[in-house]
Amino acid sequence: MTPAARIAAAIEILDAVLAGQAAEQQLTSWARRNRFAGSGDRAAIRDHVFGAMRCRRSFATLGGAKTGRGLMLGALRDTGANPSEVFTGEGYAPAKLTPEEAAFQPPDDLPTDLPDWVLPQWNAALGDRADAVAEAMRHRAPVFLRVNLRKASRAQAAAALHEEGIETVTHPLSSTALQVTSNPRRVQNSGPFRDGLVELQDAASQAISDLIPVEQKGRVLDYCAGGGGKSLALAARTDARFYAHDADPRRMKDLPGRAKRAGVRVNILQPDRVAGEGPFDVVLCDVPCSGSGAWRRSPEGKWSLTPQRLAELQAIQFDILQTCAGLVAPGGVLAYATCSVLQAENADQISRFTSANPNWRVSKTRQLTPLDGGDGFFVALLQAD
Ligand SMILES: C[S@@+](CC[C@H](N)C(=O)[O-])C[C@H]1O[C@@H](n2cnc3c(N)ncnc32)[C@H](O)[C@@H]1O
């Protein structure tokens, strides 16, 4: 496909996404309908679609319309390219620019790429970093790997990846983190990945896991385990017994395979078995959240979040904290984590919890943002007197 034909495909997909369809699903269904497109074409179209979703407001302003066509026009203007060289109407290129489109003069001041209602909370949480973090969210997230120290050192894993043409550099957020600097799409078919030397995990997620204190013989419950990223990071570090639970057990379907590859054991608990297996020395609640710290990776979430949904999430988060507190053994640790940068989901929840449960105190908190390199993450460690 020509570069212009890829942009035409992205316009079609973006129109469906703006109408409420999921980007991932639209990309898959486009690829099924257009089997001639190769993997390079699909990757380029995907980059256009996700890039436009990250910068939806500013690109729509630059392009003069909140449509697929407007977004891609804006994307070209954003890079200083001349859209009339792409919008030619020739072959499979997008239709020629109309006189109005060609004459359109975008304003000098572009809007921040965040919903208006989020901005006050964003600014309150991030202070003088707010603009820089919003800007970081306009760009693609790096690909990070966690080295499984049970199987290889960071240098050994990097060397094994290099053998397969995948270049990496160490990242300061965690002693297990490698940032992939070339051929990230090869990782999942590589030997080091298949053999469990490395796992895909954001560097901030690794840094958060590093802070959770796990004793060698302890019992650890990952209450919102999902795919088990944090359980696997902790299990790579110690020989504690690990238990995984999720309100939606289907979310844990990949966990047994991932644990096997990593050479660790994680016991999956059905919801009705959790209380009976307790108490636990460490209970991690990596709660469902707005994902505001990871909007580089999931930019649709930035535009679909509503004040109502945020309030619902806060209620769920607080319920989970209360439930998990009851599962911690005397002297144990309750770890609360989100991939959010909003106080409503982070510091405010911890204050609310310690006010409602005065015997609990906070022993550590950490807020990371993309300015640290990885996604935005928050963790608080709590202990009862
Ligand atoms: C942020 S994700 C977990 C990510 C995972 N810990 C990881 O590191 O890969 C949150 C998970 O919480 C689960 N969840 C939602 N509501 C829950 C509840 N009330 N109790 C337990 N899990 C819940 C969701 O199904 C989702 O898998």
mmCIF file of C-alpha atoms and ligand atoms in Angstrom:
data_model
loop_
_atom_site.group_PDB
_atom_site.id
_atom_site.type_symbol
_atom_site.label_atom_id
_atom_site.label_comp_id
_atom_site.label_asym_id
_atom_site.label_seq_id
_atom_site.Cartn_x
_atom_site.Cartn_y
_atom_site.Cartn_z
ATOM 1 C CA MET A 1 0.000 0.000 0.000
ATOM 2 C CA THR A 2 1.166 3.559 -0.633
ATOM 3 C CA PRO A 3 1.548 5.903 2.358
ATOM 4 C CA ALA A 4 -1.561 7.764 1.141
ATOM 5 C CA ALA A 5 -3.599 4.529 0.902
ATOM 6 C CA ARG A 6 -2.641 3.704 4.509
ATOM 7 C CA ILE A 7 -3.918 7.128 5.569
ATOM 8 C CA ALA A 8 -7.172 6.505 3.670
ATOM 9 C CA ALA A 9 -7.575 3.210 5.568
ATOM 10 C CA ALA A 10 -6.889 4.972 8.889
ATOM 11 C CA ILE A 11 -9.582 7.560 8.027
ATOM 12 C CA GLU A 12 -12.148 4.795 7.475
ATOM 13 C CA ILE A 13 -11.251 3.111 10.783
ATOM 14 C CA LEU A 14 -11.172 6.390 12.725
ATOM 15 C CA ASP A 15 -14.682 7.241 11.513
ATOM 16 C CA ALA A 16 -15.924 3.971 13.039
ATOM 17 C CA VAL A 17 -13.979 4.624 16.263
ATOM 18 C CA LEU A 18 -15.408 8.149 16.553
ATOM 19 C CA ALA A 19 -18.864 6.585 16.134
ATOM 20 C CA GLY A 20 -18.198 4.483 19.250
ATOM 21 C CA GLN A 21 -16.562 1.299 17.917
ATOM 22 C CA ALA A 22 -13.455 -0.143 19.604
ATOM 23 C CA ALA A 23 -10.230 0.701 17.730
ATOM 24 C CA GLU A 24 -8.677 -2.737 18.223
ATOM 25 C CA GLN A 25 -11.752 -4.499 16.863
ATOM 26 C CA GLN A 26 -12.025 -2.099 13.904
ATOM 27 C CA LEU A 27 -8.369 -2.690 13.001
ATOM 28 C CA THR A 28 -8.924 -6.458 13.059
ATOM 29 C CA SER A 29 -12.079 -6.298 10.973
ATOM 30 C CA TRP A 30 -10.429 -3.926 8.464
ATOM 31 C CA ALA A 31 -7.532 -6.406 8.084
ATOM 32 C CA ARG A 32 -10.005 -9.275 7.460
ATOM 33 C CA ARG A 33 -11.778 -7.292 4.740
ATOM 34 C CA ASN A 34 -8.478 -6.222 3.116
ATOM 35 C CA ARG A 35 -6.348 -9.349 3.038
ATOM 36 C CA PHE A 36 -3.922 -7.844 0.504
ATOM 37 C CA ALA A 37 -2.533 -5.599 3.265
ATOM 38 C CA GLY A 38 0.784 -6.870 4.625
ATOM 39 C CA SER A 39 2.036 -6.713 8.193
ATOM 40 C CA GLY A 40 3.927 -3.460 7.482
ATOM 41 C CA ASP A 41 0.713 -1.868 6.179
ATOM 42 C CA ARG A 42 -1.291 -3.052 9.181
ATOM 43 C CA ALA A 43 1.333 -1.736 11.599
ATOM 44 C CA ALA A 44 1.444 1.661 9.860
ATOM 45 C CA ILE A 45 -2.366 1.965 9.846
ATOM 46 C CA ARG A 46 -2.463 1.022 13.510
ATOM 47 C CA ASP A 47 0.111 3.715 14.316
ATOM 48 C CA HIS A 48 -1.992 6.320 12.474
ATOM 49 C CA VAL A 49 -5.169 5.295 14.320
ATOM 50 C CA PHE A 50 -3.635 5.200 17.798
ATOM 51 C CA GLY A 51 -1.608 8.382 17.146
ATOM 52 C CA ALA A 52 -4.786 10.210 16.136
ATOM 53 C CA MET A 53 -6.661 8.959 19.206
ATOM 54 C CA ARG A 54 -3.878 10.176 21.514
ATOM 55 C CA CYS A 55 -4.051 13.651 19.960
ATOM 56 C CA ARG A 56 -7.744 13.686 19.107
ATOM 57 C CA ARG A 57 -8.524 17.246 20.214
ATOM 58 C CA SER A 58 -5.462 18.969 18.803
ATOM 59 C CA PHE A 59 -5.565 17.052 15.511
ATOM 60 C CA ALA A 60 -9.297 17.798 15.069
ATOM 61 C CA THR A 61 -8.517 21.483 15.645
ATOM 62 C CA LEU A 62 -5.616 21.408 13.177
ATOM 63 C CA GLY A 63 -7.685 19.461 10.639
ATOM 64 C CA GLY A 64 -10.836 21.560 11.038
ATOM 65 C CA ALA A 65 -13.172 18.626 11.817
ATOM 66 C CA LYS A 66 -13.663 15.824 14.360
ATOM 67 C CA THR A 67 -13.871 13.155 11.663
ATOM 68 C CA GLY A 68 -11.400 10.532 10.494
ATOM 69 C CA ARG A 69 -10.470 12.837 7.626
ATOM 70 C CA GLY A 70 -10.123 15.859 9.917
ATOM 71 C CA LEU A 71 -7.903 13.909 12.331
ATOM 72 C CA MET A 72 -5.555 12.677 9.616
ATOM 73 C CA LEU A 73 -5.404 16.139 8.027
ATOM 74 C CA GLY A 74 -4.523 17.474 11.490
ATOM 75 C CA ALA A 75 -1.937 14.724 11.984
ATOM 76 C CA LEU A 76 -0.181 15.725 8.753
ATOM 77 C CA ARG A 77 -0.271 19.437 9.622
ATOM 78 C CA ASP A 78 1.105 18.574 13.084
ATOM 79 C CA THR A 79 4.251 17.154 11.472
ATOM 80 C CA GLY A 80 4.602 20.124 9.111
ATOM 81 C CA ALA A 81 3.725 17.973 6.069
ATOM 82 C CA ASN A 82 1.693 19.396 3.189
ATOM 83 C CA PRO A 83 -1.671 17.533 3.192
ATOM 84 C CA SER A 84 -2.336 18.306 -0.489
ATOM 85 C CA GLU A 85 0.530 15.937 -1.371
ATOM 86 C CA VAL A 86 -1.345 13.071 0.332
ATOM 87 C CA PHE A 87 -4.986 14.045 -0.217
ATOM 88 C CA THR A 88 -4.686 13.751 -4.016
ATOM 89 C CA GLY A 89 -7.672 11.536 -4.862
ATOM 90 C CA GLU A 90 -5.311 9.455 -7.020
ATOM 91 C CA GLY A 91 -5.315 5.655 -6.746
ATOM 92 C CA TYR A 92 -6.297 4.719 -3.194
ATOM 93 C CA ALA A 93 -5.345 8.097 -1.676
ATOM 94 C CA PRO A 94 -7.949 10.122 0.261
ATOM 95 C CA ALA A 95 -10.124 12.466 -1.863
ATOM 96 C CA LYS A 96 -8.532 15.728 -2.985
ATOM 97 C CA LEU A 97 -8.695 18.604 -0.484
ATOM 98 C CA THR A 98 -11.759 20.802 -0.906
ATOM 99 C CA PRO A 99 -11.051 24.531 -1.373
ATOM 100 C CA GLU A 100 -12.263 25.089 2.233
ATOM 101 C CA GLU A 101 -9.940 22.410 3.582
ATOM 102 C CA ALA A 102 -6.999 23.782 1.592
ATOM 103 C CA ALA A 103 -7.664 27.350 2.791
ATOM 104 C CA PHE A 104 -8.317 26.395 6.440
ATOM 105 C CA GLN A 105 -6.135 28.318 8.883
ATOM 106 C CA PRO A 106 -5.849 26.514 12.245
ATOM 107 C CA PRO A 107 -5.675 28.662 15.381
ATOM 108 C CA ASP A 108 -2.248 29.247 16.920
ATOM 109 C CA ASP A 109 -3.335 27.938 20.340
ATOM 110 C CA LEU A 110 -4.143 24.245 20.296
ATOM 111 C CA PRO A 111 -6.250 22.662 23.034
ATOM 112 C CA THR A 112 -4.697 20.252 25.531
ATOM 113 C CA ASP A 113 -5.343 16.644 24.509
ATOM 114 C CA LEU A 114 -7.478 15.886 27.568
ATOM 115 C CA PRO A 115 -11.224 16.176 28.147
ATOM 116 C CA ASP A 116 -12.171 19.572 29.682
ATOM 117 C CA TRP A 117 -13.738 18.025 32.778
ATOM 118 C CA VAL A 118 -10.525 16.093 33.595
ATOM 119 C CA LEU A 119 -8.238 19.153 33.413
ATOM 120 C CA PRO A 120 -8.874 20.595 36.915
ATOM 121 C CA GLN A 121 -8.228 17.176 38.502
ATOM 122 C CA TRP A 122 -5.200 16.632 36.290
ATOM 123 C CA ASN A 123 -3.705 20.012 37.256
ATOM 124 C CA ALA A 124 -4.460 19.488 40.958
ATOM 125 C CA ALA A 125 -2.787 16.076 40.981
ATOM 126 C CA LEU A 126 0.259 16.892 38.893
ATOM 127 C CA GLY A 127 0.924 20.557 39.710
ATOM 128 C CA ASP A 128 3.839 21.958 37.737
ATOM 129 C CA ARG A 129 4.244 18.610 35.890
ATOM 130 C CA ALA A 130 0.668 18.710 34.535
ATOM 131 C CA ASP A 131 1.474 20.121 31.084
ATOM 132 C CA ALA A 132 4.512 17.889 30.590
ATOM 133 C CA VAL A 133 2.560 14.758 31.562
ATOM 134 C CA ALA A 134 -0.331 15.745 29.258
ATOM 135 C CA GLU A 135 2.222 16.211 26.463
ATOM 136 C CA ALA A 136 3.790 12.813 27.228
ATOM 137 C CA MET A 137 0.339 11.216 26.847
ATOM 138 C CA ARG A 138 0.303 12.462 23.204
ATOM 139 C CA HIS A 139 3.142 10.106 22.323
ATOM 140 C CA ARG A 140 3.489 6.387 21.989
ATOM 141 C CA ALA A 141 4.600 4.446 25.084
ATOM 142 C CA PRO A 142 7.952 2.646 24.995
ATOM 143 C CA VAL A 143 7.958 -1.173 25.039
ATOM 144 C CA PHE A 144 9.411 -2.565 28.256
ATOM 145 C CA LEU A 145 10.388 -6.082 29.269
ATOM 146 C CA ARG A 146 10.785 -7.503 32.752
ATOM 147 C CA VAL A 147 13.734 -9.857 33.032
ATOM 148 C CA ASN A 148 12.866 -12.989 34.972
ATOM 149 C CA LEU A 149 15.854 -13.159 37.324
ATOM 150 C CA ARG A 150 15.018 -16.805 38.063
ATOM 151 C CA LYS A 151 16.137 -17.638 34.539
ATOM 152 C CA ALA A 152 18.644 -14.958 33.488
ATOM 153 C CA SER A 153 20.429 -11.806 34.568
ATOM 154 C CA ARG A 154 19.482 -8.569 32.835
ATOM 155 C CA ALA A 155 22.712 -8.701 30.806
ATOM 156 C CA GLN A 156 22.107 -12.337 29.769
ATOM 157 C CA ALA A 157 18.539 -11.579 28.696
ATOM 158 C CA ALA A 158 19.684 -8.525 26.717
ATOM 159 C CA ALA A 159 22.350 -10.651 24.983
ATOM 160 C CA ALA A 160 19.816 -13.387 24.111
ATOM 161 C CA LEU A 161 17.448 -10.775 22.651
ATOM 162 C CA HIS A 162 20.308 -9.192 20.689
ATOM 163 C CA GLU A 163 20.947 -12.622 19.072
ATOM 164 C CA GLU A 164 17.434 -12.344 17.604
ATOM 165 C CA GLY A 165 17.871 -8.765 16.398
ATOM 166 C CA ILE A 166 15.994 -7.177 19.319
ATOM 167 C CA GLU A 167 18.008 -4.368 20.890
ATOM 168 C CA THR A 168 17.366 -3.172 24.437
ATOM 169 C CA VAL A 169 18.762 -0.778 27.019
ATOM 170 C CA THR A 170 18.480 -1.028 30.794
ATOM 171 C CA HIS A 171 15.975 1.318 32.422
ATOM 172 C CA PRO A 172 16.541 2.975 35.811
ATOM 173 C CA LEU A 173 12.959 2.479 37.086
ATOM 174 C CA SER A 174 13.634 -1.139 38.041
ATOM 175 C CA SER A 175 16.619 -3.472 38.220
ATOM 176 C CA THR A 176 14.615 -5.922 36.077
ATOM 177 C CA ALA A 177 13.559 -3.456 33.343
ATOM 178 C CA LEU A 178 14.771 -3.437 29.749
ATOM 179 C CA GLN A 179 13.465 -0.922 27.235
ATOM 180 C CA VAL A 180 13.201 -2.304 23.708
ATOM 181 C CA THR A 181 14.869 0.053 21.235
ATOM 182 C CA SER A 182 14.492 -1.976 18.031
ATOM 183 C CA ASN A 183 12.129 -4.603 16.618
ATOM 184 C CA PRO A 184 9.582 -4.633 19.469
ATOM 185 C CA ARG A 185 7.147 -6.620 17.302
ATOM 186 C CA ARG A 186 9.551 -9.565 17.282
ATOM 187 C CA VAL A 187 9.529 -9.994 21.061
ATOM 188 C CA GLN A 188 6.584 -12.371 21.426
ATOM 189 C CA ASN A 189 7.965 -14.819 18.867
ATOM 190 C CA SER A 190 11.500 -14.696 20.237
ATOM 191 C CA GLY A 191 13.303 -17.500 22.072
ATOM 192 C CA PRO A 192 13.940 -15.433 25.255
ATOM 193 C CA PHE A 193 10.192 -14.684 25.493
ATOM 194 C CA ARG A 194 9.080 -18.272 24.806
ATOM 195 C CA ASP A 195 11.616 -19.598 27.325
ATOM 196 C CA GLY A 196 10.408 -17.225 30.054
ATOM 197 C CA LEU A 197 13.582 -15.113 30.310
ATOM 198 C CA VAL A 198 11.534 -11.986 29.681
ATOM 199 C CA GLU A 199 7.916 -10.913 30.009
ATOM 200 C CA LEU A 200 6.199 -7.804 28.639
ATOM 201 C CA GLN A 201 5.597 -5.427 31.542
ATOM 202 C CA ASP A 202 5.698 -1.670 31.836
ATOM 203 C CA ALA A 203 8.726 -0.372 33.778
ATOM 204 C CA ALA A 204 6.557 1.547 36.276
ATOM 205 C CA SER A 205 4.499 -1.586 36.914
ATOM 206 C CA GLN A 206 7.799 -3.352 37.698
ATOM 207 C CA ALA A 207 8.883 -0.488 39.976
ATOM 208 C CA ILE A 208 5.589 -0.721 41.881
ATOM 209 C CA SER A 209 6.026 -4.492 42.278
ATOM 210 C CA ASP A 210 9.588 -3.913 43.565
ATOM 211 C CA LEU A 211 8.186 -1.851 46.455
ATOM 212 C CA ILE A 212 5.864 -4.583 47.734
ATOM 213 C CA PRO A 213 7.624 -6.408 50.584
ATOM 214 C CA VAL A 214 7.304 -10.182 50.204
ATOM 215 C CA GLU A 215 8.930 -12.608 52.678
ATOM 216 C CA GLN A 216 10.442 -15.830 51.306
ATOM 217 C CA LYS A 217 7.895 -18.071 53.033
ATOM 218 C CA GLY A 218 4.955 -15.662 53.072
ATOM 219 C CA ARG A 219 1.515 -16.061 51.545
ATOM 220 C CA VAL A 220 0.541 -13.430 48.990
ATOM 221 C CA LEU A 221 -2.897 -12.729 47.520
ATOM 222 C CA ASP A 222 -3.198 -10.779 44.246
ATOM 223 C CA TYR A 223 -6.876 -9.863 44.639
ATOM 224 C CA CYS A 224 -7.354 -8.132 41.242
ATOM 225 C CA ALA A 225 -4.941 -10.360 39.337
ATOM 226 C CA GLY A 226 -6.146 -9.920 35.732
ATOM 227 C CA GLY A 227 -3.371 -11.318 33.507
ATOM 228 C CA GLY A 228 -1.205 -11.640 36.620
ATOM 229 C CA GLY A 229 1.557 -9.178 35.693
ATOM 230 C CA LYS A 230 2.259 -8.181 39.292
ATOM 231 C CA SER A 231 1.957 -11.726 40.725
ATOM 232 C CA LEU A 232 4.493 -12.912 38.192
ATOM 233 C CA ALA A 233 6.878 -10.058 39.036
ATOM 234 C CA LEU A 234 6.650 -10.869 42.751
ATOM 235 C CA ALA A 235 6.915 -14.632 42.198
ATOM 236 C CA ALA A 236 10.114 -14.127 40.201
ATOM 237 C CA ARG A 237 11.627 -12.552 43.320
ATOM 238 C CA THR A 238 10.727 -14.885 46.173
ATOM 239 C CA ASP A 239 9.548 -18.384 46.999
ATOM 240 C CA ALA A 240 6.409 -17.197 48.786
ATOM 241 C CA ARG A 241 3.082 -18.905 48.001
ATOM 242 C CA PHE A 242 1.077 -16.906 45.511
ATOM 243 C CA TYR A 243 -2.696 -16.836 45.125
ATOM 244 C CA ALA A 244 -4.518 -15.029 42.330
ATOM 245 C CA HIS A 245 -8.125 -13.911 42.326
ATOM 246 C CA ASP A 246 -10.203 -11.746 39.994
ATOM 247 C CA ALA A 247 -13.906 -10.868 40.088
ATOM 248 C CA ASP A 248 -13.913 -11.933 36.443
ATOM 249 C CA PRO A 249 -11.940 -15.213 36.430
ATOM 250 C CA ARG A 250 -11.766 -15.168 32.602
ATOM 251 C CA ARG A 251 -9.311 -12.270 32.940
ATOM 252 C CA MET A 252 -6.842 -14.783 34.455
ATOM 253 C CA LYS A 253 -6.991 -17.224 31.524
ATOM 254 C CA ASP A 254 -3.400 -16.500 30.383
ATOM 255 C CA LEU A 255 -1.955 -16.672 33.889
ATOM 256 C CA PRO A 256 -1.257 -20.435 34.077
ATOM 257 C CA GLY A 257 0.637 -20.353 30.755
ATOM 258 C CA ARG A 258 2.596 -17.250 31.748
ATOM 259 C CA ALA A 259 3.494 -18.770 35.138
ATOM 260 C CA LYS A 260 4.631 -22.001 33.474
ATOM 261 C CA ARG A 261 6.822 -20.095 31.031
ATOM 262 C CA ALA A 262 8.342 -18.148 33.942
ATOM 263 C CA GLY A 263 8.919 -21.300 36.011
ATOM 264 C CA VAL A 264 6.830 -20.069 38.960
ATOM 265 C CA ARG A 265 3.658 -21.259 40.633
ATOM 266 C CA VAL A 266 0.537 -19.151 41.138
ATOM 267 C CA ASN A 267 -2.590 -20.766 42.626
ATOM 268 C CA ILE A 268 -5.764 -19.533 41.020
ATOM 269 C CA LEU A 269 -8.605 -19.028 43.499
ATOM 270 C CA GLN A 270 -12.274 -18.979 42.555
ATOM 271 C CA PRO A 271 -14.118 -16.097 44.287
ATOM 272 C CA ASP A 272 -15.818 -18.400 46.824
ATOM 273 C CA ARG A 273 -12.440 -19.801 47.975
ATOM 274 C CA VAL A 274 -10.664 -16.553 48.872
ATOM 275 C CA ALA A 275 -11.863 -16.048 52.441
ATOM 276 C CA GLY A 276 -11.268 -19.734 53.286
ATOM 277 C CA GLU A 277 -7.616 -19.535 52.127
ATOM 278 C CA GLY A 278 -6.899 -16.374 54.161
ATOM 279 C CA PRO A 279 -5.445 -14.615 55.970
ATOM 280 C CA PHE A 280 -2.472 -13.582 53.836
ATOM 281 C CA ASP A 281 0.808 -11.852 54.724
ATOM 282 C CA VAL A 282 0.469 -9.550 51.737
ATOM 283 C CA VAL A 283 -2.728 -8.620 49.924
ATOM 284 C CA LEU A 284 -2.292 -6.636 46.731
ATOM 285 C CA CYS A 285 -5.289 -4.826 45.305
ATOM 286 C CA ASP A 286 -4.332 -3.549 41.853
ATOM 287 C CA VAL A 287 -7.795 -2.090 41.462
ATOM 288 C CA PRO A 288 -9.786 -1.323 38.311
ATOM 289 C CA CYS A 289 -9.249 2.384 37.565
ATOM 290 C CA SER A 290 -9.562 5.135 34.965
ATOM 291 C CA GLY A 291 -6.227 4.040 33.450
ATOM 292 C CA SER A 292 -5.286 7.744 33.298
ATOM 293 C CA GLY A 293 -1.633 6.836 33.830
ATOM 294 C CA ALA A 294 -1.699 4.566 30.781
ATOM 295 C CA TRP A 295 -3.562 6.756 28.307
ATOM 296 C CA ARG A 296 -0.544 6.576 25.951
ATOM 297 C CA ARG A 297 -1.275 2.866 25.520
ATOM 298 C CA SER A 298 -5.072 3.018 25.647
ATOM 299 C CA PRO A 299 -5.950 6.452 24.292
ATOM 300 C CA GLU A 300 -9.629 5.621 23.792
ATOM 301 C CA GLY A 301 -9.971 5.503 27.581
ATOM 302 C CA LYS A 302 -9.016 9.171 27.746
ATOM 303 C CA TRP A 303 -12.114 10.186 25.792
ATOM 304 C CA SER A 304 -14.563 7.575 27.075
ATOM 305 C CA LEU A 305 -14.074 8.274 30.798
ATOM 306 C CA THR A 306 -16.957 10.256 32.302
ATOM 307 C CA PRO A 307 -17.422 11.810 35.770
ATOM 308 C CA GLN A 308 -20.085 9.132 36.420
ATOM 309 C CA ARG A 309 -17.720 6.301 35.520
ATOM 310 C CA LEU A 310 -14.969 7.800 37.684
ATOM 311 C CA ALA A 311 -17.392 7.940 40.628
ATOM 312 C CA GLU A 312 -18.392 4.287 40.011
ATOM 313 C CA LEU A 313 -14.729 3.278 39.923
ATOM 314 C CA GLN A 314 -14.047 5.098 43.194
ATOM 315 C CA ALA A 315 -16.878 3.190 44.865
ATOM 316 C CA ILE A 316 -15.537 -0.143 43.556
ATOM 317 C CA GLN A 317 -11.977 0.736 44.636
ATOM 318 C CA PHE A 318 -13.075 1.592 48.166
ATOM 319 C CA ASP A 319 -15.114 -1.634 48.472
ATOM 320 C CA ILE A 320 -12.112 -3.667 47.317
ATOM 321 C CA LEU A 321 -9.825 -1.931 49.836
ATOM 322 C CA GLN A 322 -12.256 -2.684 52.655
ATOM 323 C CA THR A 323 -12.618 -6.331 51.613
ATOM 324 C CA CYS A 324 -8.869 -6.804 51.201
ATOM 325 C CA ALA A 325 -8.104 -5.238 54.597
ATOM 326 C CA GLY A 326 -10.121 -8.071 56.134
ATOM 327 C CA LEU A 327 -7.906 -10.649 54.405
ATOM 328 C CA VAL A 328 -4.557 -9.393 55.778
ATOM 329 C CA ALA A 329 -2.927 -11.421 58.572
ATOM 330 C CA PRO A 330 -1.812 -9.582 61.758
ATOM 331 C CA GLY A 331 1.404 -7.692 60.946
ATOM 332 C CA GLY A 332 0.763 -8.115 57.224
ATOM 333 C CA VAL A 333 0.753 -5.577 54.411
ATOM 334 C CA LEU A 334 -2.109 -4.232 52.326
ATOM 335 C CA ALA A 335 -0.848 -2.848 49.002
ATOM 336 C CA TYR A 336 -3.178 -0.603 46.988
ATOM 337 C CA ALA A 337 -2.203 0.179 43.392
ATOM 338 C CA THR A 338 -3.686 1.975 40.391
ATOM 339 C CA CYS A 339 -2.425 2.955 36.946
ATOM 340 C CA SER A 340 -3.925 6.388 37.501
ATOM 341 C CA VAL A 341 -2.504 9.819 38.214
ATOM 342 C CA LEU A 342 -5.775 11.242 39.609
ATOM 343 C CA GLN A 343 -5.963 11.981 43.353
ATOM 344 C CA ALA A 344 -9.577 10.821 43.417
ATOM 345 C CA GLU A 345 -8.349 7.262 42.826
ATOM 346 C CA ASN A 346 -5.101 7.517 44.763
ATOM 347 C CA ALA A 347 -4.384 9.769 47.773
ATOM 348 C CA ASP A 348 -8.098 10.506 48.345
ATOM 349 C CA GLN A 349 -8.939 6.795 48.540
ATOM 350 C CA ILE A 350 -6.144 6.152 51.018
ATOM 351 C CA SER A 351 -7.259 9.086 53.224
ATOM 352 C CA ARG A 352 -10.837 7.851 53.096
ATOM 353 C CA PHE A 353 -9.717 4.335 54.023
ATOM 354 C CA THR A 354 -7.512 5.406 56.963
ATOM 355 C CA SER A 355 -10.293 7.719 58.242
ATOM 356 C CA ALA A 356 -12.760 4.826 58.166
ATOM 357 C CA ASN A 357 -10.179 2.402 59.634
ATOM 358 C CA PRO A 358 -8.035 4.385 62.131
ATOM 359 C CA ASN A 359 -6.015 1.289 63.114
ATOM 360 C CA TRP A 360 -4.430 1.280 59.619
ATOM 361 C CA ARG A 361 -1.490 3.532 58.783
ATOM 362 C CA VAL A 362 0.331 4.277 55.558
ATOM 363 C CA SER A 363 3.941 3.084 55.514
ATOM 364 C CA LYS A 364 4.840 4.156 51.963
ATOM 365 C CA THR A 365 3.327 5.779 48.868
ATOM 366 C CA ARG A 366 4.759 6.371 45.429
ATOM 367 C CA GLN A 367 3.338 8.140 42.397
ATOM 368 C CA LEU A 368 5.050 7.627 39.053
ATOM 369 C CA THR A 369 4.225 9.456 35.835
ATOM 370 C CA PRO A 370 5.364 9.017 32.232
ATOM 371 C CA LEU A 371 8.036 11.634 33.021
ATOM 372 C CA ASP A 372 9.740 8.807 34.957
ATOM 373 C CA GLY A 373 9.737 6.741 31.754
ATOM 374 C CA GLY A 374 6.958 4.192 32.289
ATOM 375 C CA ASP A 375 3.211 4.595 32.706
ATOM 376 C CA GLY A 376 1.627 6.587 35.516
ATOM 377 C CA PHE A 377 1.211 4.347 38.566
ATOM 378 C CA PHE A 378 0.379 4.840 42.225
ATOM 379 C CA VAL A 379 1.030 2.511 45.131
ATOM 380 C CA ALA A 380 0.332 2.800 48.847
ATOM 381 C CA LEU A 381 1.477 0.264 51.437
ATOM 382 C CA LEU A 382 -0.648 0.030 54.587
ATOM 383 C CA GLN A 383 -0.245 -1.821 57.873
ATOM 384 C CA ALA A 384 -2.605 -2.250 60.798
ATOM 385 C CA ASP A 385 -1.527 -1.486 64.409
HETATM 386 C C1 LIG B 1 -5.863 -3.103 36.799
HETATM 387 S S1 LIG B 1 -6.526 -4.646 36.400
HETATM 388 C C2 LIG B 1 -5.362 -5.757 37.082
HETATM 389 C C3 LIG B 1 -4.050 -5.862 36.342
HETATM 390 C C4 LIG B 1 -3.129 -6.952 36.869
HETATM 391 N N1 LIG B 1 -2.970 -6.891 38.295
HETATM 392 C C5 LIG B 1 -1.753 -6.942 36.223
HETATM 393 O O1 LIG B 1 -0.769 -6.475 36.835
HETATM 394 O O2 LIG B 1 -1.648 -7.416 35.082
HETATM 395 C C6 LIG B 1 -7.881 -4.762 37.497
HETATM 396 C C7 LIG B 1 -8.579 -6.107 37.575
HETATM 397 O O3 LIG B 1 -9.541 -6.012 38.625
HETATM 398 C C8 LIG B 1 -10.616 -6.873 38.313
HETATM 399 N N2 LIG B 1 -11.774 -6.456 39.153
HETATM 400 C C9 LIG B 1 -12.742 -5.558 38.891
HETATM 401 N N3 LIG B 1 -13.591 -5.456 39.936
HETATM 402 C C10 LIG B 1 -13.142 -6.308 40.881
HETATM 403 C C11 LIG B 1 -13.593 -6.674 42.177
HETATM 404 N N4 LIG B 1 -14.673 -6.102 42.717
HETATM 405 N N5 LIG B 1 -12.905 -7.603 42.848
HETATM 406 C C12 LIG B 1 -11.791 -8.170 42.312
HETATM 407 N N6 LIG B 1 -11.321 -7.879 41.080
HETATM 408 C C13 LIG B 1 -11.979 -6.948 40.379
HETATM 409 C C14 LIG B 1 -10.813 -6.685 36.838
HETATM 410 O O4 LIG B 1 -11.485 -7.795 36.261
HETATM 411 C C15 LIG B 1 -9.358 -6.529 36.344
HETATM 412 O O5 LIG B 1 -8.859 -7.739 35.864
#
